[in-house]
mmCIF file of C-alpha atoms in Angstrom:
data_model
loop_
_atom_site.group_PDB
_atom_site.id
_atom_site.type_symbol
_atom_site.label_atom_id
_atom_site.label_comp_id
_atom_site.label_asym_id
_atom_site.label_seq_id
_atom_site.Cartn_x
_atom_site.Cartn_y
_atom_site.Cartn_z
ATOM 1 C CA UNK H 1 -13.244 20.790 -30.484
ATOM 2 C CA UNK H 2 -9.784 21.318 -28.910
ATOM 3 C CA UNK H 3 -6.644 22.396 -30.959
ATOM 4 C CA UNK H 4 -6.068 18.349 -31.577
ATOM 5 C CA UNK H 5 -9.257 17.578 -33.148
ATOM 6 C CA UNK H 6 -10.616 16.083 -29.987
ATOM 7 C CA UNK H 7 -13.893 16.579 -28.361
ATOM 8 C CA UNK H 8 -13.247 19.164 -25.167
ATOM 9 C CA UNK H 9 -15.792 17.713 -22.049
ATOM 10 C CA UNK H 10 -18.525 19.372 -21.651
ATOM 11 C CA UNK H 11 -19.076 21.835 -18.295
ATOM 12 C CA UNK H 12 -22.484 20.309 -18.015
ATOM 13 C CA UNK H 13 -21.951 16.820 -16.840
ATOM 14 C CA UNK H 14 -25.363 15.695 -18.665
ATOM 15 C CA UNK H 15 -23.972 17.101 -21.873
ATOM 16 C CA UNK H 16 -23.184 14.545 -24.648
ATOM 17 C CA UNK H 17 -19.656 13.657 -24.569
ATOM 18 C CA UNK H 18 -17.251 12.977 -21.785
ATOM 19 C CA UNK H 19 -18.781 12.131 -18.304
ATOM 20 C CA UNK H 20 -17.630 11.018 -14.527
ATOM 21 C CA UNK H 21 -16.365 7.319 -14.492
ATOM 22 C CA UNK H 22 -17.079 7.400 -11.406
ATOM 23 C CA UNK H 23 -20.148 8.417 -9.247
ATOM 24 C CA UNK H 24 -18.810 10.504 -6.262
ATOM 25 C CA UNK H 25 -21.354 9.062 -4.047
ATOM 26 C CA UNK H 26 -19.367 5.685 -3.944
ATOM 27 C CA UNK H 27 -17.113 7.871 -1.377
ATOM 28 C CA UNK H 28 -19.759 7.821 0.805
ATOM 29 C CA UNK H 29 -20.797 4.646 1.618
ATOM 30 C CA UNK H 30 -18.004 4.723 4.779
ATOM 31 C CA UNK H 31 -15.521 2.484 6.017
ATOM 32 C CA UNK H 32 -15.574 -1.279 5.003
ATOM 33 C CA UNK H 33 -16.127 -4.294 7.923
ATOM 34 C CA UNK H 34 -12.428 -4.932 7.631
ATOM 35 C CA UNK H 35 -13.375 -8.008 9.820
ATOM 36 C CA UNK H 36 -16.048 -9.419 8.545
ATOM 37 C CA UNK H 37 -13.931 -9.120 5.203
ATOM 38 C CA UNK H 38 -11.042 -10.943 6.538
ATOM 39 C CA UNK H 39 -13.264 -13.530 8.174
ATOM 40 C CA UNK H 40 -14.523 -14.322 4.976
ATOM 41 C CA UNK H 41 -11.749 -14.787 2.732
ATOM 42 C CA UNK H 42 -11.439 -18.491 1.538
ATOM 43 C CA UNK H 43 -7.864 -17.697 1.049
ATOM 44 C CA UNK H 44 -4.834 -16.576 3.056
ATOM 45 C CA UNK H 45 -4.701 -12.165 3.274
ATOM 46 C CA UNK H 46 -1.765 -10.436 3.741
ATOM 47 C CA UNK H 47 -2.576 -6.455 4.412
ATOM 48 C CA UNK H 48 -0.226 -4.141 2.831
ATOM 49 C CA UNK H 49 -0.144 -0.570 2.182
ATOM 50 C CA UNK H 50 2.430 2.212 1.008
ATOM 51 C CA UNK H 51 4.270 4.271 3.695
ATOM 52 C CA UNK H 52 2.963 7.655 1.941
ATOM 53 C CA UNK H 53 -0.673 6.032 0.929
ATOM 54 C CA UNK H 54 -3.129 8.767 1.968
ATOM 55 C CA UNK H 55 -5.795 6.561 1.145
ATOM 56 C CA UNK H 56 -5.043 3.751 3.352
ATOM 57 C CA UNK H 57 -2.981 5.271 6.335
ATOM 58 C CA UNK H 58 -0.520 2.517 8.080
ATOM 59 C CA UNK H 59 -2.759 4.251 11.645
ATOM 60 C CA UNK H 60 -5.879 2.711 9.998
ATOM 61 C CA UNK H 61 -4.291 -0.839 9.393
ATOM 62 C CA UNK H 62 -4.555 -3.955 12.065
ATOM 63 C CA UNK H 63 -1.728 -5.154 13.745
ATOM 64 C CA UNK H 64 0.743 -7.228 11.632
ATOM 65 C CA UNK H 65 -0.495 -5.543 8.193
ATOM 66 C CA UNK H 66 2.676 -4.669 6.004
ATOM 67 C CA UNK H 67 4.175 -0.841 5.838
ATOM 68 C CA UNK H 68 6.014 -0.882 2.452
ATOM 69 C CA UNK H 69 8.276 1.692 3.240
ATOM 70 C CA UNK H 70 8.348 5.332 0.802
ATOM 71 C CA UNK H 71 5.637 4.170 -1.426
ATOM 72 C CA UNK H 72 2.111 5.509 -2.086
ATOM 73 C CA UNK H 73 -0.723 3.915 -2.859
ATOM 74 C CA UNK H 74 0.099 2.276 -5.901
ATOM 75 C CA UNK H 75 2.959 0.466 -4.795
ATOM 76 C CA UNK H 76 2.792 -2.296 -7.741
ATOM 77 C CA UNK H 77 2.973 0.757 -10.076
ATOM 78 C CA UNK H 78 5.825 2.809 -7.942
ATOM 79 C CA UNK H 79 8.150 -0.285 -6.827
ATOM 80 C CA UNK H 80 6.697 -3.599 -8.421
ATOM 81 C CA UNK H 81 10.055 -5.472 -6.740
ATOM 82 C CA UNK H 82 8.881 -4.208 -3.252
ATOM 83 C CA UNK H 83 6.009 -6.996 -3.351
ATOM 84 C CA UNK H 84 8.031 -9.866 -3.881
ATOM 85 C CA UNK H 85 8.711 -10.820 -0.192
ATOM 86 C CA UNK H 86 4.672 -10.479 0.165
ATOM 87 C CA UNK H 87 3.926 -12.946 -2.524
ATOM 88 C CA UNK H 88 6.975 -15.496 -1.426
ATOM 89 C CA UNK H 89 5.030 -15.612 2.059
ATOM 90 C CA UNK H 90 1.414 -16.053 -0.088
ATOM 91 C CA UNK H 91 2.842 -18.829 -2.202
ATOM 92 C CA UNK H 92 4.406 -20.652 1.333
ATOM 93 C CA UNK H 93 1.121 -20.547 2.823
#
């Protein structure tokens, strides 16, 4: 127990208690067939991604995907207003 009542994790991930929400190994199943994906979306896609996003670099993006300029990955979290233009052009399409 912690200082707060509260169960500390465990340093024995097999322990009872706390445990990984997420299985590391889901990093390793490479990069998705951004092609195939967009090929088979039933609706109209507009690609977006945060200036500063390490996890989706603006290098790795096709041509005519959105850079929203000084935000990070979450942009809906960091700058919610910054999406607006990109769901004006959804709902005209």
């Amino acid at each position: 127990m912690t200082a707060t009542g509260r169960r500390a994790p465990p340093t024995d991930p097999g322990a009872e208690g706390w445990r990984p929400a997420l299985d590391q190994a889901a990093f390793g199943v490479g990069a998705p067939d951004l092609d195939g994906l967009l090929a088979a979306a039933r609706a109209p896609v507009i690609l977006a991604a945060g200036e500063h996003d390490p996890m989706c670099p603006a290098e790795r993006l096709p041509d005519g995907a959105v850079i929203l300029p000084g935000l990070g990955h979450n942009a809906h979290v960091e700058d919610p207003a910054a999406l607006d233009p990109l769901l004006s052009r959804l709902r005209g399409a």
